[in-house]
Amino acid sequence: MPAAGVYGRLLDRMTEPVAVTDTAFRVRYVNAAAARCLERSRAEVVGRPLSDFLPGRYDSGPPDAGSGWRFERLAQGWAAFGPLRTAASVVDEEWVQRMVDAEQLAAVGQLAASVAHEIGAPLTAISVAVEYLLKRECGTCQFAGRDLEVILTQTRRIAQLSRRLVDLARPGEPELRPIDLNRVIAEGFELLEKQLARSGIKTALLLEPALPLLHGDADQLQQVLLNLVLNAQRAMAQGGGRLEVSTRLRRPNVELVVADTGPGIAAADVPKIFLPFFSRSGGTGLGLPLARQIVHKHGGSIEVESVPGAGAVFKVRLPAGQP
């Protein structure tokens, strides 16, 4: 966990004390505010157990150091936040959350590389063998043809999931060029409209005219739309509903809004929906994390508003002009 190299400059700007530890609560990094709060130099703190400076409970369950310190779980350790809270530190919490998210996605990246390596070759071998059997003209193969097609379909599905894991861990850098967001959304929406109608979902596309051009990657932004719409479709799978996709200018940003009339999102689930593999609707739990990564790479932001029983509204904000 290269906290000093990746997060050091960011954390040092915070007025709130922050210490990053490994899983054994040995300090890996402290920002300047934490060093002052602990009344030690960084050299005295880094590498030593946090309990040497903050007596508390570190043996089982969530750690507790008292005195207003709070802890957040990271993929490879813990982040401890000190008791000093000012207006500036509250503003900085968005950046702390991004640090936590980066740790979680780094863990997914390690998993993705392992999964792709381990199952890629066997899946290819199975697919080739099944395709060969399907092409053979023999009574037994013809009799089992439907079963073989099911095997081939499910094998390809597993391979697709593996590729999506890799995409989530290492999404390609966007090829930024001037694009018309309305055109990008209209073309992507056209691909989804019939599928939504078959699910009993009524749709509306409301594009604000004369939007300024964005610098973005059209294919990646269509992927964001696809993920948000499919997420809404799964939410409304039982009883149908209405899906509205709109664009609008809110300077200095252009907004893409995807609103549905599904069951909404429980308040306890809202902080989790952008975490990998979290899903209440039976999906893979990878669509929303990938959408957020793409939006962040475009210099934008994505958020959700939801009232249980009254649907959900996803808002994507992208900077007009250069990101």
PDB file of C-alpha atoms in Angstrom:
ATOM      1  CA  MET A   1       0.000   0.000   0.000  1.00  0.00           C
ATOM      2  CA  PRO A   2       2.136   2.879  -1.302  1.00  0.00           C
ATOM      3  CA  ALA A   3       0.464   5.548   0.771  1.00  0.00           C
ATOM      4  CA  ALA A   4       3.401   7.933   0.828  1.00  0.00           C
ATOM      5  CA  GLY A   5       3.848   7.894  -2.944  1.00  0.00           C
ATOM      6  CA  VAL A   6       0.218   7.846  -4.063  1.00  0.00           C
ATOM      7  CA  TYR A   7      -1.652   9.689  -1.330  1.00  0.00           C
ATOM      8  CA  GLY A   8       1.033  11.690   0.480  1.00  0.00           C
ATOM      9  CA  ARG A   9       0.525  15.087  -1.125  1.00  0.00           C
ATOM     10  CA  LEU A  10      -3.235  14.707  -0.887  1.00  0.00           C
ATOM     11  CA  LEU A  11      -3.314  13.737   2.800  1.00  0.00           C
ATOM     12  CA  ASP A  12      -0.798  16.376   3.845  1.00  0.00           C
ATOM     13  CA  ARG A  13      -3.229  19.071   2.690  1.00  0.00           C
ATOM     14  CA  MET A  14      -5.837  17.843   5.163  1.00  0.00           C
ATOM     15  CA  THR A  15      -6.236  19.543   8.504  1.00  0.00           C
ATOM     16  CA  GLU A  16      -7.639  16.327   9.950  1.00  0.00           C
ATOM     17  CA  PRO A  17      -5.044  13.886  11.354  1.00  0.00           C
ATOM     18  CA  VAL A  18      -4.767  10.720   9.242  1.00  0.00           C
ATOM     19  CA  ALA A  19      -2.655   7.633   9.897  1.00  0.00           C
ATOM     20  CA  VAL A  20      -2.542   4.653   7.502  1.00  0.00           C
ATOM     21  CA  THR A  21      -1.649   1.239   8.937  1.00  0.00           C
ATOM     22  CA  ASP A  22      -1.309  -2.327   7.711  1.00  0.00           C
ATOM     23  CA  THR A  23      -3.588  -5.127   8.900  1.00  0.00           C
ATOM     24  CA  ALA A  24      -1.471  -5.547  12.059  1.00  0.00           C
ATOM     25  CA  PHE A  25      -1.925  -1.813  12.861  1.00  0.00           C
ATOM     26  CA  ARG A  26       1.714  -1.020  12.175  1.00  0.00           C
ATOM     27  CA  VAL A  27       1.892   2.556  10.923  1.00  0.00           C
ATOM     28  CA  ARG A  28       2.714   2.903   7.226  1.00  0.00           C
ATOM     29  CA  TYR A  29       2.080   6.626   6.853  1.00  0.00           C
ATOM     30  CA  VAL A  30       0.996   9.696   8.855  1.00  0.00           C
ATOM     31  CA  ASN A  31       0.152  13.099   7.488  1.00  0.00           C
ATOM     32  CA  ALA A  32       1.524  16.296   8.982  1.00  0.00           C
ATOM     33  CA  ALA A  33      -1.628  16.916  11.058  1.00  0.00           C
ATOM     34  CA  ALA A  34      -1.410  13.431  12.623  1.00  0.00           C
ATOM     35  CA  ALA A  35       2.258  13.911  13.505  1.00  0.00           C
ATOM     36  CA  ARG A  36       1.392  17.146  15.298  1.00  0.00           C
ATOM     37  CA  CYS A  37      -1.586  15.522  17.050  1.00  0.00           C
ATOM     38  CA  LEU A  38       0.579  12.620  18.280  1.00  0.00           C
ATOM     39  CA  GLU A  39       3.359  15.056  19.233  1.00  0.00           C
ATOM     40  CA  ARG A  40       5.910  12.943  17.397  1.00  0.00           C
ATOM     41  CA  SER A  41       7.923  13.289  14.235  1.00  0.00           C
ATOM     42  CA  ARG A  42       6.964  11.092  11.303  1.00  0.00           C
ATOM     43  CA  ALA A  43      10.181   9.135  11.653  1.00  0.00           C
ATOM     44  CA  GLU A  44       9.241   8.257  15.234  1.00  0.00           C
ATOM     45  CA  VAL A  45       5.779   6.994  14.245  1.00  0.00           C
ATOM     46  CA  VAL A  46       6.169   5.181  10.916  1.00  0.00           C
ATOM     47  CA  GLY A  47       6.988   1.502  11.286  1.00  0.00           C
ATOM     48  CA  ARG A  48       5.805   1.228  14.891  1.00  0.00           C
ATOM     49  CA  PRO A  49       2.490  -0.145  16.227  1.00  0.00           C
ATOM     50  CA  LEU A  50      -0.232   2.475  16.409  1.00  0.00           C
ATOM     51  CA  SER A  51      -0.978   1.282  19.946  1.00  0.00           C
ATOM     52  CA  ASP A  52       2.356   2.803  21.057  1.00  0.00           C
ATOM     53  CA  PHE A  53       0.812   6.236  20.523  1.00  0.00           C
ATOM     54  CA  LEU A  54      -2.938   5.549  20.757  1.00  0.00           C
ATOM     55  CA  PRO A  55      -3.781   3.030  23.483  1.00  0.00           C
ATOM     56  CA  GLY A  56      -6.986   1.181  22.709  1.00  0.00           C
ATOM     57  CA  ARG A  57      -8.488  -2.076  21.460  1.00  0.00           C
ATOM     58  CA  TYR A  58      -6.843  -3.548  18.366  1.00  0.00           C
ATOM     59  CA  ASP A  59      -7.178  -7.294  18.930  1.00  0.00           C
ATOM     60  CA  SER A  60     -10.637  -8.192  17.577  1.00  0.00           C
ATOM     61  CA  GLY A  61     -13.538  -6.456  15.931  1.00  0.00           C
ATOM     62  CA  PRO A  62     -13.417  -2.809  14.829  1.00  0.00           C
ATOM     63  CA  PRO A  63     -10.483  -0.968  16.416  1.00  0.00           C
ATOM     64  CA  ASP A  64     -11.252   1.597  19.090  1.00  0.00           C
ATOM     65  CA  ALA A  65      -8.687   4.146  20.239  1.00  0.00           C
ATOM     66  CA  GLY A  66     -11.158   6.476  21.946  1.00  0.00           C
ATOM     67  CA  SER A  67     -10.457  10.228  22.126  1.00  0.00           C
ATOM     68  CA  GLY A  68     -12.481  10.888  18.993  1.00  0.00           C
ATOM     69  CA  TRP A  69     -10.393   8.743  16.646  1.00  0.00           C
ATOM     70  CA  ARG A  70     -12.325   6.791  14.008  1.00  0.00           C
ATOM     71  CA  PHE A  71     -11.234   4.007  11.651  1.00  0.00           C
ATOM     72  CA  GLU A  72     -12.024   3.082   8.033  1.00  0.00           C
ATOM     73  CA  ARG A  73     -11.184  -0.354   6.603  1.00  0.00           C
ATOM     74  CA  LEU A  74      -8.856  -0.398   3.601  1.00  0.00           C
ATOM     75  CA  ALA A  75      -8.019  -3.333   1.351  1.00  0.00           C
ATOM     76  CA  GLN A  76      -4.634  -3.797   3.001  1.00  0.00           C
ATOM     77  CA  GLY A  77      -5.039  -2.186   6.394  1.00  0.00           C
ATOM     78  CA  TRP A  78      -6.761   0.705   8.132  1.00  0.00           C
ATOM     79  CA  ALA A  79      -7.015   4.469   7.938  1.00  0.00           C
ATOM     80  CA  ALA A  80      -7.299   6.236  11.318  1.00  0.00           C
ATOM     81  CA  PHE A  81      -8.776   9.739  11.385  1.00  0.00           C
ATOM     82  CA  GLY A  82      -8.024  12.042  14.283  1.00  0.00           C
ATOM     83  CA  PRO A  83     -10.379  14.123  16.410  1.00  0.00           C
ATOM     84  CA  LEU A  84      -9.549  17.531  14.930  1.00  0.00           C
ATOM     85  CA  ARG A  85     -12.445  18.484  12.662  1.00  0.00           C
ATOM     86  CA  THR A  86     -12.678  21.804  10.902  1.00  0.00           C
ATOM     87  CA  ALA A  87     -14.600  23.059   7.902  1.00  0.00           C
ATOM     88  CA  ALA A  88     -11.555  22.400   5.728  1.00  0.00           C
ATOM     89  CA  SER A  89     -11.279  18.774   6.832  1.00  0.00           C
ATOM     90  CA  VAL A  90     -14.966  18.139   6.100  1.00  0.00           C
ATOM     91  CA  VAL A  91     -14.479  19.387   2.548  1.00  0.00           C
ATOM     92  CA  ASP A  92     -11.513  17.039   2.166  1.00  0.00           C
ATOM     93  CA  GLU A  93     -13.542  13.951   3.071  1.00  0.00           C
ATOM     94  CA  GLU A  94     -14.488  13.426  -0.587  1.00  0.00           C
ATOM     95  CA  TRP A  95     -10.806  12.906  -1.339  1.00  0.00           C
ATOM     96  CA  VAL A  96     -10.443  10.510   1.584  1.00  0.00           C
ATOM     97  CA  GLN A  97     -13.337   8.466   0.197  1.00  0.00           C
ATOM     98  CA  ARG A  98     -11.582   8.327  -3.148  1.00  0.00           C
ATOM     99  CA  MET A  99      -8.525   6.977  -1.371  1.00  0.00           C
ATOM    100  CA  VAL A 100     -10.637   4.225   0.224  1.00  0.00           C
ATOM    101  CA  ASP A 101     -12.271   3.452  -3.134  1.00  0.00           C
ATOM    102  CA  ALA A 102      -8.867   3.266  -4.803  1.00  0.00           C
ATOM    103  CA  GLU A 103      -7.750   0.699  -2.242  1.00  0.00           C
ATOM    104  CA  GLN A 104     -10.831  -1.421  -2.890  1.00  0.00           C
ATOM    105  CA  LEU A 105     -10.415  -1.248  -6.660  1.00  0.00           C
ATOM    106  CA  ALA A 106      -6.746  -2.145  -6.310  1.00  0.00           C
ATOM    107  CA  ALA A 107      -7.799  -5.339  -4.554  1.00  0.00           C
ATOM    108  CA  VAL A 108     -10.246  -6.060  -7.370  1.00  0.00           C
ATOM    109  CA  GLY A 109      -7.409  -5.539  -9.843  1.00  0.00           C
ATOM    110  CA  GLN A 110      -5.328  -8.224  -8.188  1.00  0.00           C
ATOM    111  CA  LEU A 111      -8.316 -10.567  -8.225  1.00  0.00           C
ATOM    112  CA  ALA A 112      -9.073  -9.797 -11.865  1.00  0.00           C
ATOM    113  CA  ALA A 113      -5.549 -10.570 -13.033  1.00  0.00           C
ATOM    114  CA  SER A 114      -5.596 -13.862 -11.175  1.00  0.00           C
ATOM    115  CA  VAL A 115      -9.055 -14.871 -12.426  1.00  0.00           C
ATOM    116  CA  ALA A 116      -8.314 -13.985 -16.050  1.00  0.00           C
ATOM    117  CA  HIS A 117      -5.079 -15.971 -15.993  1.00  0.00           C
ATOM    118  CA  GLU A 118      -6.491 -19.037 -14.267  1.00  0.00           C
ATOM    119  CA  ILE A 119      -9.719 -19.514 -16.212  1.00  0.00           C
ATOM    120  CA  GLY A 120      -8.911 -17.954 -19.575  1.00  0.00           C
ATOM    121  CA  ALA A 121      -7.087 -20.906 -21.112  1.00  0.00           C
ATOM    122  CA  PRO A 122      -9.493 -23.624 -19.858  1.00  0.00           C
ATOM    123  CA  LEU A 123     -12.497 -21.653 -21.119  1.00  0.00           C
ATOM    124  CA  THR A 124     -10.936 -21.323 -24.559  1.00  0.00           C
ATOM    125  CA  ALA A 125     -10.253 -25.065 -24.676  1.00  0.00           C
ATOM    126  CA  ILE A 126     -13.826 -25.879 -23.636  1.00  0.00           C
ATOM    127  CA  SER A 127     -15.304 -23.500 -26.209  1.00  0.00           C
ATOM    128  CA  VAL A 128     -13.203 -24.937 -29.033  1.00  0.00           C
ATOM    129  CA  ALA A 129     -14.116 -28.513 -28.067  1.00  0.00           C
ATOM    130  CA  VAL A 130     -17.846 -27.758 -27.881  1.00  0.00           C
ATOM    131  CA  GLU A 131     -17.811 -25.926 -31.227  1.00  0.00           C
ATOM    132  CA  TYR A 132     -16.066 -28.935 -32.782  1.00  0.00           C
ATOM    133  CA  LEU A 133     -18.718 -31.306 -31.438  1.00  0.00           C
ATOM    134  CA  LEU A 134     -21.509 -29.086 -32.727  1.00  0.00           C
ATOM    135  CA  LYS A 135     -20.024 -29.171 -36.237  1.00  0.00           C
ATOM    136  CA  ARG A 136     -19.649 -32.952 -36.311  1.00  0.00           C
ATOM    137  CA  GLU A 137     -22.375 -34.805 -38.188  1.00  0.00           C
ATOM    138  CA  CYS A 138     -23.193 -37.697 -35.911  1.00  0.00           C
ATOM    139  CA  GLY A 139     -26.407 -38.884 -34.327  1.00  0.00           C
ATOM    140  CA  THR A 140     -25.161 -38.525 -30.787  1.00  0.00           C
ATOM    141  CA  CYS A 141     -23.946 -34.962 -31.341  1.00  0.00           C
ATOM    142  CA  GLN A 142     -27.249 -33.990 -32.985  1.00  0.00           C
ATOM    143  CA  PHE A 143     -29.177 -35.463 -30.079  1.00  0.00           C
ATOM    144  CA  ALA A 144     -27.060 -33.528 -27.575  1.00  0.00           C
ATOM    145  CA  GLY A 145     -26.823 -30.397 -29.707  1.00  0.00           C
ATOM    146  CA  ARG A 146     -29.076 -28.285 -27.478  1.00  0.00           C
ATOM    147  CA  ASP A 147     -27.122 -29.219 -24.361  1.00  0.00           C
ATOM    148  CA  LEU A 148     -23.857 -28.403 -26.125  1.00  0.00           C
ATOM    149  CA  GLU A 149     -25.190 -25.003 -27.134  1.00  0.00           C
ATOM    150  CA  VAL A 150     -26.084 -24.301 -23.496  1.00  0.00           C
ATOM    151  CA  ILE A 151     -22.545 -25.259 -22.445  1.00  0.00           C
ATOM    152  CA  LEU A 152     -21.071 -22.982 -25.102  1.00  0.00           C
ATOM    153  CA  THR A 153     -23.319 -20.061 -24.116  1.00  0.00           C
ATOM    154  CA  GLN A 154     -22.493 -20.349 -20.428  1.00  0.00           C
ATOM    155  CA  THR A 155     -18.783 -20.731 -21.157  1.00  0.00           C
ATOM    156  CA  ARG A 156     -18.833 -17.519 -23.142  1.00  0.00           C
ATOM    157  CA  ARG A 157     -20.723 -15.847 -20.314  1.00  0.00           C
ATOM    158  CA  ILE A 158     -17.984 -16.756 -17.835  1.00  0.00           C
ATOM    159  CA  ALA A 159     -15.343 -15.450 -20.248  1.00  0.00           C
ATOM    160  CA  GLN A 160     -17.256 -12.183 -20.592  1.00  0.00           C
ATOM    161  CA  LEU A 161     -17.398 -11.768 -16.812  1.00  0.00           C
ATOM    162  CA  SER A 162     -13.650 -12.337 -16.649  1.00  0.00           C
ATOM    163  CA  ARG A 163     -13.065  -9.625 -19.245  1.00  0.00           C
ATOM    164  CA  ARG A 164     -15.315  -7.228 -17.341  1.00  0.00           C
ATOM    165  CA  LEU A 165     -13.279  -7.833 -14.212  1.00  0.00           C
ATOM    166  CA  VAL A 166     -10.133  -6.892 -16.105  1.00  0.00           C
ATOM    167  CA  ASP A 167     -11.848  -3.814 -17.579  1.00  0.00           C
ATOM    168  CA  LEU A 168     -12.859  -2.734 -14.087  1.00  0.00           C
ATOM    169  CA  ALA A 169      -9.337  -3.107 -12.772  1.00  0.00           C
ATOM    170  CA  ARG A 170      -7.582  -1.513 -15.731  1.00  0.00           C
ATOM    171  CA  PRO A 171     -10.028   0.484 -17.874  1.00  0.00           C
ATOM    172  CA  GLY A 172      -8.389   1.973 -20.948  1.00  0.00           C
ATOM    173  CA  GLU A 173      -7.501   5.629 -20.950  1.00  0.00           C
ATOM    174  CA  PRO A 174     -10.230   7.647 -22.701  1.00  0.00           C
ATOM    175  CA  GLU A 175      -9.398   9.021 -26.130  1.00  0.00           C
ATOM    176  CA  LEU A 176     -10.537  12.584 -25.583  1.00  0.00           C
ATOM    177  CA  ARG A 177     -11.844  14.503 -28.568  1.00  0.00           C
ATOM    178  CA  PRO A 178     -14.650  17.047 -29.057  1.00  0.00           C
ATOM    179  CA  ILE A 179     -17.980  15.202 -29.006  1.00  0.00           C
ATOM    180  CA  ASP A 180     -21.683  16.042 -29.032  1.00  0.00           C
ATOM    181  CA  LEU A 181     -23.062  14.376 -25.895  1.00  0.00           C
ATOM    182  CA  ASN A 182     -26.628  14.475 -27.250  1.00  0.00           C
ATOM    183  CA  ARG A 183     -25.605  12.481 -30.299  1.00  0.00           C
ATOM    184  CA  VAL A 184     -23.647   9.973 -28.193  1.00  0.00           C
ATOM    185  CA  ILE A 185     -26.617   9.438 -25.854  1.00  0.00           C
ATOM    186  CA  ALA A 186     -29.184   9.264 -28.669  1.00  0.00           C
ATOM    187  CA  GLU A 187     -27.192   6.588 -30.521  1.00  0.00           C
ATOM    188  CA  GLY A 188     -26.680   4.553 -27.363  1.00  0.00           C
ATOM    189  CA  PHE A 189     -30.318   4.909 -26.297  1.00  0.00           C
ATOM    190  CA  GLU A 190     -31.503   3.643 -29.688  1.00  0.00           C
ATOM    191  CA  LEU A 191     -29.706   0.354 -29.049  1.00  0.00           C
ATOM    192  CA  LEU A 192     -31.535  -0.124 -25.725  1.00  0.00           C
ATOM    193  CA  GLU A 193     -35.033   1.143 -26.512  1.00  0.00           C
ATOM    194  CA  LYS A 194     -36.497  -2.095 -27.913  1.00  0.00           C
ATOM    195  CA  GLN A 195     -35.010  -4.181 -25.112  1.00  0.00           C
ATOM    196  CA  LEU A 196     -36.630  -1.898 -22.541  1.00  0.00           C
ATOM    197  CA  ALA A 197     -39.986  -2.051 -24.337  1.00  0.00           C
ATOM    198  CA  ARG A 198     -39.915  -5.857 -24.209  1.00  0.00           C
ATOM    199  CA  SER A 199     -39.493  -5.553 -20.442  1.00  0.00           C
ATOM    200  CA  GLY A 200     -42.634  -3.437 -20.192  1.00  0.00           C
ATOM    201  CA  ILE A 201     -40.686  -0.250 -19.457  1.00  0.00           C
ATOM    202  CA  LYS A 202     -41.857   3.030 -20.960  1.00  0.00           C
ATOM    203  CA  THR A 203     -39.052   5.359 -22.006  1.00  0.00           C
ATOM    204  CA  ALA A 204     -38.474   9.043 -22.631  1.00  0.00           C
ATOM    205  CA  LEU A 205     -35.411  10.727 -24.138  1.00  0.00           C
ATOM    206  CA  LEU A 206     -35.182  14.433 -23.307  1.00  0.00           C
ATOM    207  CA  LEU A 207     -32.137  16.137 -24.797  1.00  0.00           C
ATOM    208  CA  GLU A 208     -31.518  19.809 -24.160  1.00  0.00           C
ATOM    209  CA  PRO A 209     -30.665  21.385 -27.508  1.00  0.00           C
ATOM    210  CA  ALA A 210     -27.442  23.223 -28.317  1.00  0.00           C
ATOM    211  CA  LEU A 211     -25.283  21.708 -25.599  1.00  0.00           C
ATOM    212  CA  PRO A 212     -21.610  22.776 -25.710  1.00  0.00           C
ATOM    213  CA  LEU A 213     -19.140  20.177 -26.944  1.00  0.00           C
ATOM    214  CA  LEU A 214     -17.345  17.944 -24.475  1.00  0.00           C
ATOM    215  CA  HIS A 215     -13.857  16.518 -24.654  1.00  0.00           C
ATOM    216  CA  GLY A 216     -14.608  12.850 -24.133  1.00  0.00           C
ATOM    217  CA  ASP A 217     -14.510   9.295 -25.400  1.00  0.00           C
ATOM    218  CA  ALA A 218     -17.825   8.527 -27.124  1.00  0.00           C
ATOM    219  CA  ASP A 219     -17.535   4.747 -26.702  1.00  0.00           C
ATOM    220  CA  GLN A 220     -16.767   4.968 -22.982  1.00  0.00           C
ATOM    221  CA  LEU A 221     -19.581   7.443 -22.326  1.00  0.00           C
ATOM    222  CA  GLN A 222     -21.995   5.145 -24.162  1.00  0.00           C
ATOM    223  CA  GLN A 223     -20.786   2.409 -21.816  1.00  0.00           C
ATOM    224  CA  VAL A 224     -21.752   4.622 -18.866  1.00  0.00           C
ATOM    225  CA  LEU A 225     -25.248   5.072 -20.340  1.00  0.00           C
ATOM    226  CA  LEU A 226     -25.541   1.334 -20.986  1.00  0.00           C
ATOM    227  CA  ASN A 227     -24.580   0.451 -17.418  1.00  0.00           C
ATOM    228  CA  LEU A 228     -26.963   2.973 -15.866  1.00  0.00           C
ATOM    229  CA  VAL A 229     -29.889   1.940 -18.069  1.00  0.00           C
ATOM    230  CA  LEU A 230     -29.360  -1.799 -17.511  1.00  0.00           C
ATOM    231  CA  ASN A 231     -29.135  -1.132 -13.788  1.00  0.00           C
ATOM    232  CA  ALA A 232     -32.507   0.627 -13.951  1.00  0.00           C
ATOM    233  CA  GLN A 233     -33.976  -2.180 -16.080  1.00  0.00           C
ATOM    234  CA  ARG A 234     -33.032  -4.783 -13.481  1.00  0.00           C
ATOM    235  CA  ALA A 235     -34.547  -2.616 -10.740  1.00  0.00           C
ATOM    236  CA  MET A 236     -37.864  -2.478 -12.635  1.00  0.00           C
ATOM    237  CA  ALA A 237     -37.776  -6.076 -13.870  1.00  0.00           C
ATOM    238  CA  GLN A 238     -40.762  -7.205 -11.804  1.00  0.00           C
ATOM    239  CA  GLY A 239     -43.439  -4.642 -12.529  1.00  0.00           C
ATOM    240  CA  GLY A 240     -42.194  -2.457 -15.364  1.00  0.00           C
ATOM    241  CA  GLY A 241     -42.116   1.306 -14.965  1.00  0.00           C
ATOM    242  CA  ARG A 242     -40.784   4.417 -16.646  1.00  0.00           C
ATOM    243  CA  LEU A 243     -37.214   5.313 -17.541  1.00  0.00           C
ATOM    244  CA  GLU A 244     -36.231   8.845 -18.444  1.00  0.00           C
ATOM    245  CA  VAL A 245     -32.850   9.766 -19.917  1.00  0.00           C
ATOM    246  CA  SER A 246     -32.083  13.454 -20.243  1.00  0.00           C
ATOM    247  CA  THR A 247     -29.240  15.878 -20.822  1.00  0.00           C
ATOM    248  CA  ARG A 248     -29.021  19.464 -19.624  1.00  0.00           C
ATOM    249  CA  LEU A 249     -26.568  22.318 -19.252  1.00  0.00           C
ATOM    250  CA  ARG A 250     -25.598  23.276 -15.703  1.00  0.00           C
ATOM    251  CA  ARG A 251     -22.497  25.375 -16.186  1.00  0.00           C
ATOM    252  CA  PRO A 252     -19.653  24.673 -15.951  1.00  0.00           C
ATOM    253  CA  ASN A 253     -20.933  21.122 -16.505  1.00  0.00           C
ATOM    254  CA  VAL A 254     -23.141  19.177 -18.833  1.00  0.00           C
ATOM    255  CA  GLU A 255     -25.328  16.646 -17.025  1.00  0.00           C
ATOM    256  CA  LEU A 256     -26.604  13.236 -18.053  1.00  0.00           C
ATOM    257  CA  VAL A 257     -29.556  12.153 -15.883  1.00  0.00           C
ATOM    258  CA  VAL A 258     -31.014   8.627 -15.794  1.00  0.00           C
ATOM    259  CA  ALA A 259     -34.187   8.404 -13.698  1.00  0.00           C
ATOM    260  CA  ASP A 260     -36.375   5.341 -13.084  1.00  0.00           C
ATOM    261  CA  THR A 261     -39.586   4.601 -11.193  1.00  0.00           C
ATOM    262  CA  GLY A 262     -38.329   1.359  -9.649  1.00  0.00           C
ATOM    263  CA  PRO A 263     -38.341   0.420  -5.977  1.00  0.00           C
ATOM    264  CA  GLY A 264     -35.519   2.821  -5.159  1.00  0.00           C
ATOM    265  CA  ILE A 265     -32.414   2.164  -3.076  1.00  0.00           C
ATOM    266  CA  ALA A 266     -32.399   1.600   0.660  1.00  0.00           C
ATOM    267  CA  ALA A 267     -30.584   4.348   2.549  1.00  0.00           C
ATOM    268  CA  ALA A 268     -28.129   1.817   3.987  1.00  0.00           C
ATOM    269  CA  ASP A 269     -27.237   0.623   0.461  1.00  0.00           C
ATOM    270  CA  VAL A 270     -26.603   4.027  -1.127  1.00  0.00           C
ATOM    271  CA  PRO A 271     -22.946   4.242   0.069  1.00  0.00           C
ATOM    272  CA  LYS A 272     -22.310   0.715  -1.287  1.00  0.00           C
ATOM    273  CA  ILE A 273     -23.729   0.768  -4.805  1.00  0.00           C
ATOM    274  CA  PHE A 274     -20.467   1.882  -6.426  1.00  0.00           C
ATOM    275  CA  LEU A 275     -18.468  -0.867  -4.686  1.00  0.00           C
ATOM    276  CA  PRO A 276     -17.422  -3.841  -6.834  1.00  0.00           C
ATOM    277  CA  PHE A 277     -19.707  -6.900  -6.620  1.00  0.00           C
ATOM    278  CA  PHE A 278     -22.416  -5.161  -4.589  1.00  0.00           C
ATOM    279  CA  SER A 279     -25.829  -5.867  -6.091  1.00  0.00           C
ATOM    280  CA  ARG A 280     -29.371  -6.320  -4.819  1.00  0.00           C
ATOM    281  CA  SER A 281     -30.876  -6.994  -8.255  1.00  0.00           C
ATOM    282  CA  GLY A 282     -28.998 -10.110  -9.314  1.00  0.00           C
ATOM    283  CA  GLY A 283     -26.394  -8.392 -11.510  1.00  0.00           C
ATOM    284  CA  THR A 284     -22.642  -8.823 -11.297  1.00  0.00           C
ATOM    285  CA  GLY A 285     -22.181  -5.626  -9.283  1.00  0.00           C
ATOM    286  CA  LEU A 286     -19.553  -4.369 -11.755  1.00  0.00           C
ATOM    287  CA  GLY A 287     -21.569  -1.979 -13.942  1.00  0.00           C
ATOM    288  CA  LEU A 288     -21.791   0.989 -11.575  1.00  0.00           C
ATOM    289  CA  PRO A 289     -18.136   0.838 -10.395  1.00  0.00           C
ATOM    290  CA  LEU A 290     -16.998   0.760 -14.021  1.00  0.00           C
ATOM    291  CA  ALA A 291     -19.301   3.679 -14.883  1.00  0.00           C
ATOM    292  CA  ARG A 292     -17.852   5.727 -12.035  1.00  0.00           C
ATOM    293  CA  GLN A 293     -14.279   4.988 -13.098  1.00  0.00           C
ATOM    294  CA  ILE A 294     -15.034   6.170 -16.638  1.00  0.00           C
ATOM    295  CA  VAL A 295     -16.724   9.348 -15.400  1.00  0.00           C
ATOM    296  CA  HIS A 296     -13.813  10.150 -13.068  1.00  0.00           C
ATOM    297  CA  LYS A 297     -11.343   9.663 -15.927  1.00  0.00           C
ATOM    298  CA  HIS A 298     -13.326  12.303 -17.822  1.00  0.00           C
ATOM    299  CA  GLY A 299     -12.905  14.738 -14.927  1.00  0.00           C
ATOM    300  CA  GLY A 300     -16.547  14.382 -13.911  1.00  0.00           C
ATOM    301  CA  SER A 301     -18.625  13.047 -11.044  1.00  0.00           C
ATOM    302  CA  ILE A 302     -21.574  10.698 -10.582  1.00  0.00           C
ATOM    303  CA  GLU A 303     -24.091  10.613  -7.758  1.00  0.00           C
ATOM    304  CA  VAL A 304     -27.443   9.036  -6.963  1.00  0.00           C
ATOM    305  CA  GLU A 305     -30.592  10.329  -5.308  1.00  0.00           C
ATOM    306  CA  SER A 306     -33.186   7.806  -4.205  1.00  0.00           C
ATOM    307  CA  VAL A 307     -36.227   7.465  -1.991  1.00  0.00           C
ATOM    308  CA  PRO A 308     -37.255   3.864  -1.252  1.00  0.00           C
ATOM    309  CA  GLY A 309     -40.412   3.127  -3.215  1.00  0.00           C
ATOM    310  CA  ALA A 310     -40.003   6.190  -5.450  1.00  0.00           C
ATOM    311  CA  GLY A 311     -37.240   5.222  -7.875  1.00  0.00           C
ATOM    312  CA  ALA A 312     -33.671   6.393  -8.310  1.00  0.00           C
ATOM    313  CA  VAL A 313     -31.991   9.269 -10.160  1.00  0.00           C
ATOM    314  CA  PHE A 314     -28.367   8.998 -11.313  1.00  0.00           C
ATOM    315  CA  LYS A 315     -26.660  12.265 -12.252  1.00  0.00           C
ATOM    316  CA  VAL A 316     -23.458  12.309 -14.280  1.00  0.00           C
ATOM    317  CA  ARG A 317     -21.678  15.657 -14.417  1.00  0.00           C
ATOM    318  CA  LEU A 318     -19.082  16.205 -17.131  1.00  0.00           C
ATOM    319  CA  PRO A 319     -17.093  19.407 -17.630  1.00  0.00           C
ATOM    320  CA  ALA A 320     -18.017  21.333 -20.743  1.00  0.00           C
ATOM    321  CA  GLY A 321     -14.991  21.942 -22.932  1.00  0.00           C
ATOM    322  CA  GLN A 322     -11.646  20.743 -21.629  1.00  0.00           C
ATOM    323  CA  PRO A 323     -11.917  18.499 -18.529  1.00  0.00           C
TER     324      PRO A 323
END
